[in-house]
PDB file of C-alpha atoms in Angstrom:
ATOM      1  CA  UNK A   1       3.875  11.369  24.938  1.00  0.00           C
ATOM      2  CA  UNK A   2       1.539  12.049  22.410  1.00  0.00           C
ATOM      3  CA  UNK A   3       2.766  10.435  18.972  1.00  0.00           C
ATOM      4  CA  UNK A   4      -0.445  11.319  17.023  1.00  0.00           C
ATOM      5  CA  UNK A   5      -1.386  14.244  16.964  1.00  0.00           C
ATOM      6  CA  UNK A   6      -4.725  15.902  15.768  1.00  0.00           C
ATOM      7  CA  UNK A   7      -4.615  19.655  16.124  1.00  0.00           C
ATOM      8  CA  UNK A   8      -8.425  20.144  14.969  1.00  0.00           C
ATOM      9  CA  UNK A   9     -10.624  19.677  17.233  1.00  0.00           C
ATOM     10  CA  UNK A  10     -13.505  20.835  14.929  1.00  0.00           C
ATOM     11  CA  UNK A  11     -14.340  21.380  11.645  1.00  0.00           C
ATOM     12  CA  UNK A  12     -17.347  22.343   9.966  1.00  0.00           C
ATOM     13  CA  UNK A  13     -18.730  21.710   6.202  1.00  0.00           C
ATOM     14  CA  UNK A  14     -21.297  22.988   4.067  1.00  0.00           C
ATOM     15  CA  UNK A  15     -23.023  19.647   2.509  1.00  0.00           C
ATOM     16  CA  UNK A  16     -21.960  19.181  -0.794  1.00  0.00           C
ATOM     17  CA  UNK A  17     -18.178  20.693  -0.430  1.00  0.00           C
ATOM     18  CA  UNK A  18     -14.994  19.115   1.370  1.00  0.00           C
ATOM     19  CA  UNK A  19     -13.461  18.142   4.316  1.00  0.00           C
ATOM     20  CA  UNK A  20      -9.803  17.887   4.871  1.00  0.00           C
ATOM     21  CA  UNK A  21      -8.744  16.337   8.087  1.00  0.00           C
ATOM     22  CA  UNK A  22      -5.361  16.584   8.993  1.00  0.00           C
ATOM     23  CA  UNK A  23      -2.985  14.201  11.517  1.00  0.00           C
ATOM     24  CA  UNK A  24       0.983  14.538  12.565  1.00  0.00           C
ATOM     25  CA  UNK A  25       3.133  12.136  13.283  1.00  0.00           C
ATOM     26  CA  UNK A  26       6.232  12.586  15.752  1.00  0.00           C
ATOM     27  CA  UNK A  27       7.372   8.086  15.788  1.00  0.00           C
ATOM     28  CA  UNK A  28       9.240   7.793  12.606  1.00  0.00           C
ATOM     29  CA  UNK A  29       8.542   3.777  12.831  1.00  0.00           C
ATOM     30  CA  UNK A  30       4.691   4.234  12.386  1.00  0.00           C
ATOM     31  CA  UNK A  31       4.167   2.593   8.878  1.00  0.00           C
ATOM     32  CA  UNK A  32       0.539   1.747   8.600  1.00  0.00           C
ATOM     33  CA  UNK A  33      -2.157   4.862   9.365  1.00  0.00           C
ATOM     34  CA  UNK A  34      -5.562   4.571   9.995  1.00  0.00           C
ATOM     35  CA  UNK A  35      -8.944   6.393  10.186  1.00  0.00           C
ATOM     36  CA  UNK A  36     -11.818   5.734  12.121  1.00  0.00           C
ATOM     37  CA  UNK A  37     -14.768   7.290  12.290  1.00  0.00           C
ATOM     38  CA  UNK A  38     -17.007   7.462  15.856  1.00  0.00           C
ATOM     39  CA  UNK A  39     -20.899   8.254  16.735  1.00  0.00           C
ATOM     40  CA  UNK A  40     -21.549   8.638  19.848  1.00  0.00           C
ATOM     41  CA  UNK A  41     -22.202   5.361  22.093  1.00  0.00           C
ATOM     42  CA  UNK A  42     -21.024   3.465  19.595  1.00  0.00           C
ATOM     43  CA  UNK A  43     -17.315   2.287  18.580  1.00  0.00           C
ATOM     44  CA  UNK A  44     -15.115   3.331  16.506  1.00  0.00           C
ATOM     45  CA  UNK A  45     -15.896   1.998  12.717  1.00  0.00           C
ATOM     46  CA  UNK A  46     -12.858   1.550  10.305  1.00  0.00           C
ATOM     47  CA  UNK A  47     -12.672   4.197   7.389  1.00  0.00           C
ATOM     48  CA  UNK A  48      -9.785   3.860   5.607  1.00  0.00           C
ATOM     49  CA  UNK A  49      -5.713   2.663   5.505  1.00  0.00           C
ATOM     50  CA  UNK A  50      -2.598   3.293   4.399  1.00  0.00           C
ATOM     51  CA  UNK A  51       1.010   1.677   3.936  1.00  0.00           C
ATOM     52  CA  UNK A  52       4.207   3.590   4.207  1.00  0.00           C
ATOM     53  CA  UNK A  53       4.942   2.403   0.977  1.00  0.00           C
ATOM     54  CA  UNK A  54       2.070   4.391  -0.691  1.00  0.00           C
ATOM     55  CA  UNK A  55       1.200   8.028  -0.812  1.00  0.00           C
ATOM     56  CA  UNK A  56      -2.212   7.877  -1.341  1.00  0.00           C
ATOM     57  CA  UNK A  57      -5.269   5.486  -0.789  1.00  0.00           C
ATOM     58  CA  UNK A  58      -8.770   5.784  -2.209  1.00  0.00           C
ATOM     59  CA  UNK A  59     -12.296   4.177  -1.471  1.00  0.00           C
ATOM     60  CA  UNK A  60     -15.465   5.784  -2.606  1.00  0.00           C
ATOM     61  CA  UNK A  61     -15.547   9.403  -1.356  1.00  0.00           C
ATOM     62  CA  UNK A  62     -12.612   9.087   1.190  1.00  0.00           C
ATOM     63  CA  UNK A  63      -8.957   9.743   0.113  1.00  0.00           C
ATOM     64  CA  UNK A  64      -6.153   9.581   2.440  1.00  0.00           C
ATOM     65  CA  UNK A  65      -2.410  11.550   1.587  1.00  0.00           C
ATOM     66  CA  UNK A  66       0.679  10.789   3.133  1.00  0.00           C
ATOM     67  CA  UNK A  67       3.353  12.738   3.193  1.00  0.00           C
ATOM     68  CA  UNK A  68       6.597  10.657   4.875  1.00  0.00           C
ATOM     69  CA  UNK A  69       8.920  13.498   4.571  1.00  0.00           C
ATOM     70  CA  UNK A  70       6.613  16.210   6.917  1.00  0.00           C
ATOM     71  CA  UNK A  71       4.880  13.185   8.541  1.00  0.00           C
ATOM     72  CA  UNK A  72       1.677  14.353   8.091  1.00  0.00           C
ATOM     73  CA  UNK A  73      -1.050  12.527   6.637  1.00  0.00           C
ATOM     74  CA  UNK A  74      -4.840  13.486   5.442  1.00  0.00           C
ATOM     75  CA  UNK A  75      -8.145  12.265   4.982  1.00  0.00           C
ATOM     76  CA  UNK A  76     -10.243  14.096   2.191  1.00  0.00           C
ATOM     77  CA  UNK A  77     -14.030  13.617   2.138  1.00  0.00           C
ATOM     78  CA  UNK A  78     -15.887  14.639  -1.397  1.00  0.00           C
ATOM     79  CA  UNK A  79     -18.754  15.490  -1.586  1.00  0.00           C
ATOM     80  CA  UNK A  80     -19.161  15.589   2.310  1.00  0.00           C
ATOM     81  CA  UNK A  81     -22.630  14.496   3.681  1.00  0.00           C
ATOM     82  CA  UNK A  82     -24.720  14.771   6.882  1.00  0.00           C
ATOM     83  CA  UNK A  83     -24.031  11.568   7.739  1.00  0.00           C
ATOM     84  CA  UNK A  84     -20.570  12.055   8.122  1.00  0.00           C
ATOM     85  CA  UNK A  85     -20.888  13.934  11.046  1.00  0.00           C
ATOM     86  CA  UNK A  86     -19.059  12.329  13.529  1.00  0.00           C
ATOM     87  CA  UNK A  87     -15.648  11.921  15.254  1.00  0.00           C
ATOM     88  CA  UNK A  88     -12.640  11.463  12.987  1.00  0.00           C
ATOM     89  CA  UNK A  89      -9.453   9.461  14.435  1.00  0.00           C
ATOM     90  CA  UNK A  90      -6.425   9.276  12.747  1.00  0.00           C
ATOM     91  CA  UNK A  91      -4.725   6.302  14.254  1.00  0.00           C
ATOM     92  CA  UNK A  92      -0.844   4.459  13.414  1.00  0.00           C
ATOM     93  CA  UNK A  93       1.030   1.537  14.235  1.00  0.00           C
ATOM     94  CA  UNK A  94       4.646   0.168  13.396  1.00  0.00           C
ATOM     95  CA  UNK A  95       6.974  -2.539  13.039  1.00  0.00           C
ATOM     96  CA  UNK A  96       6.027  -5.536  15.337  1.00  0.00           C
ATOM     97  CA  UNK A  97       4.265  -3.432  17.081  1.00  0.00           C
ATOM     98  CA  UNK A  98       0.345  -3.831  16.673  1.00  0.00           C
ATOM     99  CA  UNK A  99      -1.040  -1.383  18.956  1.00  0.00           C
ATOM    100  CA  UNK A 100      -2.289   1.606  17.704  1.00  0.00           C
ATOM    101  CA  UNK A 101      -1.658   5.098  18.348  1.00  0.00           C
ATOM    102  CA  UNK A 102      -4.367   7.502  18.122  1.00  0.00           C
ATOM    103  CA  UNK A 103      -4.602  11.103  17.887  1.00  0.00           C
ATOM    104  CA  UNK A 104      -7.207  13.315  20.240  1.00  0.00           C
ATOM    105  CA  UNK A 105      -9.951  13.229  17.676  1.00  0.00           C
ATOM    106  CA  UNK A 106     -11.180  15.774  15.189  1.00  0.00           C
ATOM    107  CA  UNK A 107     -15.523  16.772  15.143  1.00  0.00           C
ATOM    108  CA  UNK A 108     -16.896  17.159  12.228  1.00  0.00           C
ATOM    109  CA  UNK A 109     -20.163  18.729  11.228  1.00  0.00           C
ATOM    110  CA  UNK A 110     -21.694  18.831   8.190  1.00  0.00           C
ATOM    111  CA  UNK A 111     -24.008  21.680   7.528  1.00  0.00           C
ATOM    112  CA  UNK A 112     -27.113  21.421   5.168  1.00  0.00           C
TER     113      UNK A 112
ATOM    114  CA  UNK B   1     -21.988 -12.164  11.416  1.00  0.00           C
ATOM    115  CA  UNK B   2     -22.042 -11.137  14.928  1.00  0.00           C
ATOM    116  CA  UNK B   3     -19.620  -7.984  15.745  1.00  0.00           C
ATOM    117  CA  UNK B   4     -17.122  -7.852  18.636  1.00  0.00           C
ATOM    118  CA  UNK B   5     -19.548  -7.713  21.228  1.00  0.00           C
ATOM    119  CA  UNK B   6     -18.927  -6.151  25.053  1.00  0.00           C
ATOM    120  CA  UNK B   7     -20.485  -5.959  28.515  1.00  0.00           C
ATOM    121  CA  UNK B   8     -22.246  -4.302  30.187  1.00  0.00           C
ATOM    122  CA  UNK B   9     -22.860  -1.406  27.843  1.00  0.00           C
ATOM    123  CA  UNK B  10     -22.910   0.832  31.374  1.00  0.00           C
ATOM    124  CA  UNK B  11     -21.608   0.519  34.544  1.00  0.00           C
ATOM    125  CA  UNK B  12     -21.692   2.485  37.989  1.00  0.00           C
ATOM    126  CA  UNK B  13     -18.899   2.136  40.405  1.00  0.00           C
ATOM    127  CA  UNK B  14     -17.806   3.325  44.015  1.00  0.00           C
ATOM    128  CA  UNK B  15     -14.340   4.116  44.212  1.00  0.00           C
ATOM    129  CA  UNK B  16     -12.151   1.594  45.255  1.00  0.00           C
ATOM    130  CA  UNK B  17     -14.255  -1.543  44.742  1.00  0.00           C
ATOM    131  CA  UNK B  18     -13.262  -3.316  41.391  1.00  0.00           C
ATOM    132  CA  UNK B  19     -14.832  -3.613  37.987  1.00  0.00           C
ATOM    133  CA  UNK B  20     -14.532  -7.318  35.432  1.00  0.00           C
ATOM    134  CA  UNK B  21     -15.702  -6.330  31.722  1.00  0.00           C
ATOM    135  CA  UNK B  22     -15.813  -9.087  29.266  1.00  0.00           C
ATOM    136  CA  UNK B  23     -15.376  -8.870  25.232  1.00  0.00           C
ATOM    137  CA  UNK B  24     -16.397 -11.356  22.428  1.00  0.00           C
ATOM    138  CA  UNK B  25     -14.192 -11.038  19.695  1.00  0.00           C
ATOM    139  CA  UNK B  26     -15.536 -11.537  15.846  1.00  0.00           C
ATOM    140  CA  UNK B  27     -15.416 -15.644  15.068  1.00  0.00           C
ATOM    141  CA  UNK B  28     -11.772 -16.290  13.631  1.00  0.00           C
ATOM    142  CA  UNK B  29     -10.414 -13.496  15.300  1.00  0.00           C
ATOM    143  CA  UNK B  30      -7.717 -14.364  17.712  1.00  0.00           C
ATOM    144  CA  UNK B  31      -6.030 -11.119  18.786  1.00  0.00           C
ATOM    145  CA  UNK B  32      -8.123  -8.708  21.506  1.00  0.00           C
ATOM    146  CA  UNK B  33      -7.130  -5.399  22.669  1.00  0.00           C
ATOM    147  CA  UNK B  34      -8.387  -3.186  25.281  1.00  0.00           C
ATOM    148  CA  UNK B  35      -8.195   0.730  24.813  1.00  0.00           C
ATOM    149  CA  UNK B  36      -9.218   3.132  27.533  1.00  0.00           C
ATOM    150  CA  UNK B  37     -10.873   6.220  26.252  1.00  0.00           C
ATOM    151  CA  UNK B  38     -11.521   9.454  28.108  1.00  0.00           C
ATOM    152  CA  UNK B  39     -13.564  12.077  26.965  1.00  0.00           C
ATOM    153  CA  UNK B  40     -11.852  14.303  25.079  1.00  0.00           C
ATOM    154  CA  UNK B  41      -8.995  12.458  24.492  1.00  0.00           C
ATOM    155  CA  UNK B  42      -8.620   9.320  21.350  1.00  0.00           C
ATOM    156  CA  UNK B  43      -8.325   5.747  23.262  1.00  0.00           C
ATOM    157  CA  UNK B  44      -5.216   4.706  24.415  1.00  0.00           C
ATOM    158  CA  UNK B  45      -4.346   1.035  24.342  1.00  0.00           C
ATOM    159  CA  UNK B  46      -3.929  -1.420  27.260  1.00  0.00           C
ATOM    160  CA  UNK B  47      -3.922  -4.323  26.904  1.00  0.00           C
ATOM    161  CA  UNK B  48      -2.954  -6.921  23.196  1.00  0.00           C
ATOM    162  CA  UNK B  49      -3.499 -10.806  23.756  1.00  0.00           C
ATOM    163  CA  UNK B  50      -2.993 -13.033  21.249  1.00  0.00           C
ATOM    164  CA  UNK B  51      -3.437 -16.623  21.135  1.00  0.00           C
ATOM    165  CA  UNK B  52      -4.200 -16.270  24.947  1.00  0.00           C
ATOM    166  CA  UNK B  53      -0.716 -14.550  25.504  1.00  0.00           C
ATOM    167  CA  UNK B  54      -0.405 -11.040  26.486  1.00  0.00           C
ATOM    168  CA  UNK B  55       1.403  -9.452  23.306  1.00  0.00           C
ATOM    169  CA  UNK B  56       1.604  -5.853  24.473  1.00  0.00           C
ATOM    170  CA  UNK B  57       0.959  -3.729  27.686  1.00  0.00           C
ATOM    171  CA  UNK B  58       0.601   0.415  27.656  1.00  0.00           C
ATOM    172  CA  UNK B  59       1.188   2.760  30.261  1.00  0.00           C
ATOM    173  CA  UNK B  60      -1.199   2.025  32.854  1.00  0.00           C
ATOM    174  CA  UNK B  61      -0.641   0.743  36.359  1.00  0.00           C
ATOM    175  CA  UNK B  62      -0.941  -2.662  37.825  1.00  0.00           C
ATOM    176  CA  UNK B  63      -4.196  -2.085  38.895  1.00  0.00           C
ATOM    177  CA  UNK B  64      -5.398  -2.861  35.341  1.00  0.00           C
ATOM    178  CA  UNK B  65      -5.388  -6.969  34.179  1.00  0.00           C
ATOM    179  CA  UNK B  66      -6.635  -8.820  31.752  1.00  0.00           C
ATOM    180  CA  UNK B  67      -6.980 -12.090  30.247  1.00  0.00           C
ATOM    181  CA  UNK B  68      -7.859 -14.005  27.361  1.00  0.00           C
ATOM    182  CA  UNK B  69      -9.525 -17.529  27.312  1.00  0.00           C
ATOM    183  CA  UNK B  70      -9.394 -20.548  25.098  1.00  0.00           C
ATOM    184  CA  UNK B  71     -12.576 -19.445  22.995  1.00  0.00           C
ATOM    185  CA  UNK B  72     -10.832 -16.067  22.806  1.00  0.00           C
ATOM    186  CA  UNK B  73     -12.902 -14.108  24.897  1.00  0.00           C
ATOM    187  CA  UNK B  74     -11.531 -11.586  27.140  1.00  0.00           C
ATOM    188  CA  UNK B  75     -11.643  -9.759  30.530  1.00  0.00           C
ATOM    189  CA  UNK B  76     -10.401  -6.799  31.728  1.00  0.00           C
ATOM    190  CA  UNK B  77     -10.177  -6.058  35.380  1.00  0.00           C
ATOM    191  CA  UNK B  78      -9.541  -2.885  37.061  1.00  0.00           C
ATOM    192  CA  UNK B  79      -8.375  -3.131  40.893  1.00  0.00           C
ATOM    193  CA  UNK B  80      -8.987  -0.473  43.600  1.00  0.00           C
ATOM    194  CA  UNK B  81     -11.179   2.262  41.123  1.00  0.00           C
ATOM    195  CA  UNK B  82     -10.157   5.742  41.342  1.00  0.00           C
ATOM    196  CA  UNK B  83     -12.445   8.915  39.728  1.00  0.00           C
ATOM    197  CA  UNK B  84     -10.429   8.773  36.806  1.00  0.00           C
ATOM    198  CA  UNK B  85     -10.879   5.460  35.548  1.00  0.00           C
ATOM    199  CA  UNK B  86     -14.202   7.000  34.703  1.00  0.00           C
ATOM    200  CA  UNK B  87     -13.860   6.239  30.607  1.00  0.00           C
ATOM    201  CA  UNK B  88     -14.773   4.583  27.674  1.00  0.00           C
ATOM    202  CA  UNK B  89     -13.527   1.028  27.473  1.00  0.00           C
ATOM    203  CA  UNK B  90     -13.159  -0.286  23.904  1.00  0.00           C
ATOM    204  CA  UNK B  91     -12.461  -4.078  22.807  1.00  0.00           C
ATOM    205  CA  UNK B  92     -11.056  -4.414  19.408  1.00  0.00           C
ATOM    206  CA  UNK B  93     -10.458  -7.751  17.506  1.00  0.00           C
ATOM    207  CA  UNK B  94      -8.522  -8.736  14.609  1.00  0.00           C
ATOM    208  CA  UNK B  95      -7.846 -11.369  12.562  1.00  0.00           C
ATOM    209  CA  UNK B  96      -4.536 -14.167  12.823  1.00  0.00           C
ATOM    210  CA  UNK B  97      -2.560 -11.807  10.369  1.00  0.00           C
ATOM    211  CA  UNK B  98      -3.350  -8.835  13.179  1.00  0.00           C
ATOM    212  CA  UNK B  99      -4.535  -6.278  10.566  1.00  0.00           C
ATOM    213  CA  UNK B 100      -7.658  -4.702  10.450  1.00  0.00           C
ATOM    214  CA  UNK B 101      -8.831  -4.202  14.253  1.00  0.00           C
ATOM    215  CA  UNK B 102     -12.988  -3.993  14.443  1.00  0.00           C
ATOM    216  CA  UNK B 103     -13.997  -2.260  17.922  1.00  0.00           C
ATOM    217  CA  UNK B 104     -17.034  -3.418  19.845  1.00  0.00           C
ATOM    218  CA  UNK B 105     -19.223  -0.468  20.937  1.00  0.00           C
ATOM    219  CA  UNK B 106     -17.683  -0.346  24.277  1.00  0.00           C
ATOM    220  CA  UNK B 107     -18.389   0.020  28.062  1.00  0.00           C
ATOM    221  CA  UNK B 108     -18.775   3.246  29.727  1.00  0.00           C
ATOM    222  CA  UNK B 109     -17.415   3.115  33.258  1.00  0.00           C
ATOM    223  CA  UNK B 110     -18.238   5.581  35.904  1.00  0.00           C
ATOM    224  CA  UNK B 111     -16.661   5.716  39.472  1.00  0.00           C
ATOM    225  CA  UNK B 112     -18.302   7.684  41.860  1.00  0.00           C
TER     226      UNK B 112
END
């Protein structure tokens, strides 16, 4: 049962412009999201977080929306870079529950 | 500051036989989880120990084991290998309040 869901499996970027990564959510308990970021052979490096109680978090060049209602959240990257070409996983967890739940993973490259 | 380190980076397997990997969490951190991740797919958790207790268990079968020890290292074990154990194992450790999980770079597993 797949309670993240990540129905990009690619996306690619001019350098310079953005990327908009999108993730569902089907567990309506989830109330802290997550994004990682993964190269290959290594693991996955924290990105960025959010609360239920917000609707938007920002660090640097990554934003992440939330949108309780639809249960759907996003992760904007401006101005997107080469270096950011990696895997993207959008990730949740709720209640006493610490686990996460990831989605499948969205590719992103970044084009000169 | 050392990361959450894991070994062996590789690993070749026969089916059947069994398979130990070990995680070092990050000093301080207390909490270890073990996600399984198959290509393709975003890890799916395992194993949670806190404190040396097993916190949380996923969906896998019996064959899979773990343990935490008193300087909060951690094994996982995987009985009786079949073809598609063949993964990505990630460790991830967090601090006493449980936030903010850090992955070591993992250990790919291959059963032949």
């Amino acid at each position: 049962d797949q309670q993240v869901k990540q129905n990009s499996p690619s996306l690619s970027v001019q350098e310079g412009r953005i990327s908009i990564l999108n993730c569902d959510y089907t567990n309506s308990m989830f109330d802290y999201f997550l994004w990682y970021k993964k190269y290959p052979a290594e693991g996955p490096t924290f990105l960025i977080s959010i609360s239920s109680i917000k609707d938007k978090n920002e660090d640097g060049r990554f934003t992440v929306f939330l949108n309780k209602s639809a249960k759907h959240l996003s992760l904007h990257i401006v101005p997107s870079q080469p270096g950011d070409s990696a895997v993207y996983f959008c990730a949740a967890s709720g209640g006493n529950d610490y686990k996460l739940s990831f989605g499948a993973g969205t590719t992103v490259t970044v084009r000169a | 500051d050392a990361g959450v380190t894991q070994s062996p980076t590789h690993l070749i397997k026969t089916r059947g036989q069994h398979v130990t990997l070990r995680c070092s969490p990050i000093s301080g951190h207390k909490s270890v989880s073990w996600y399984q991740q198959v290509l393709g797919q975003g890890p799916q958790f395992i194993f949670q120990y806190y404190e040396k207790e097993e916190r949380g268990r996923g969906n896998f079968p019996d064959r899979f084991s773990a343990r935490q020890f008193p300087n909060y290292s951690s094994e996982l074990n995987v009985n009786a290998l079949l073809l598609g154990d063949s993964a990505l194992y990630l460790c991830a450790s967090s601090p006493p309040d449980l936030g903010g999980y850090t992955f070591g770079s993992g250990t790919r597993l291959t059963v032949v």
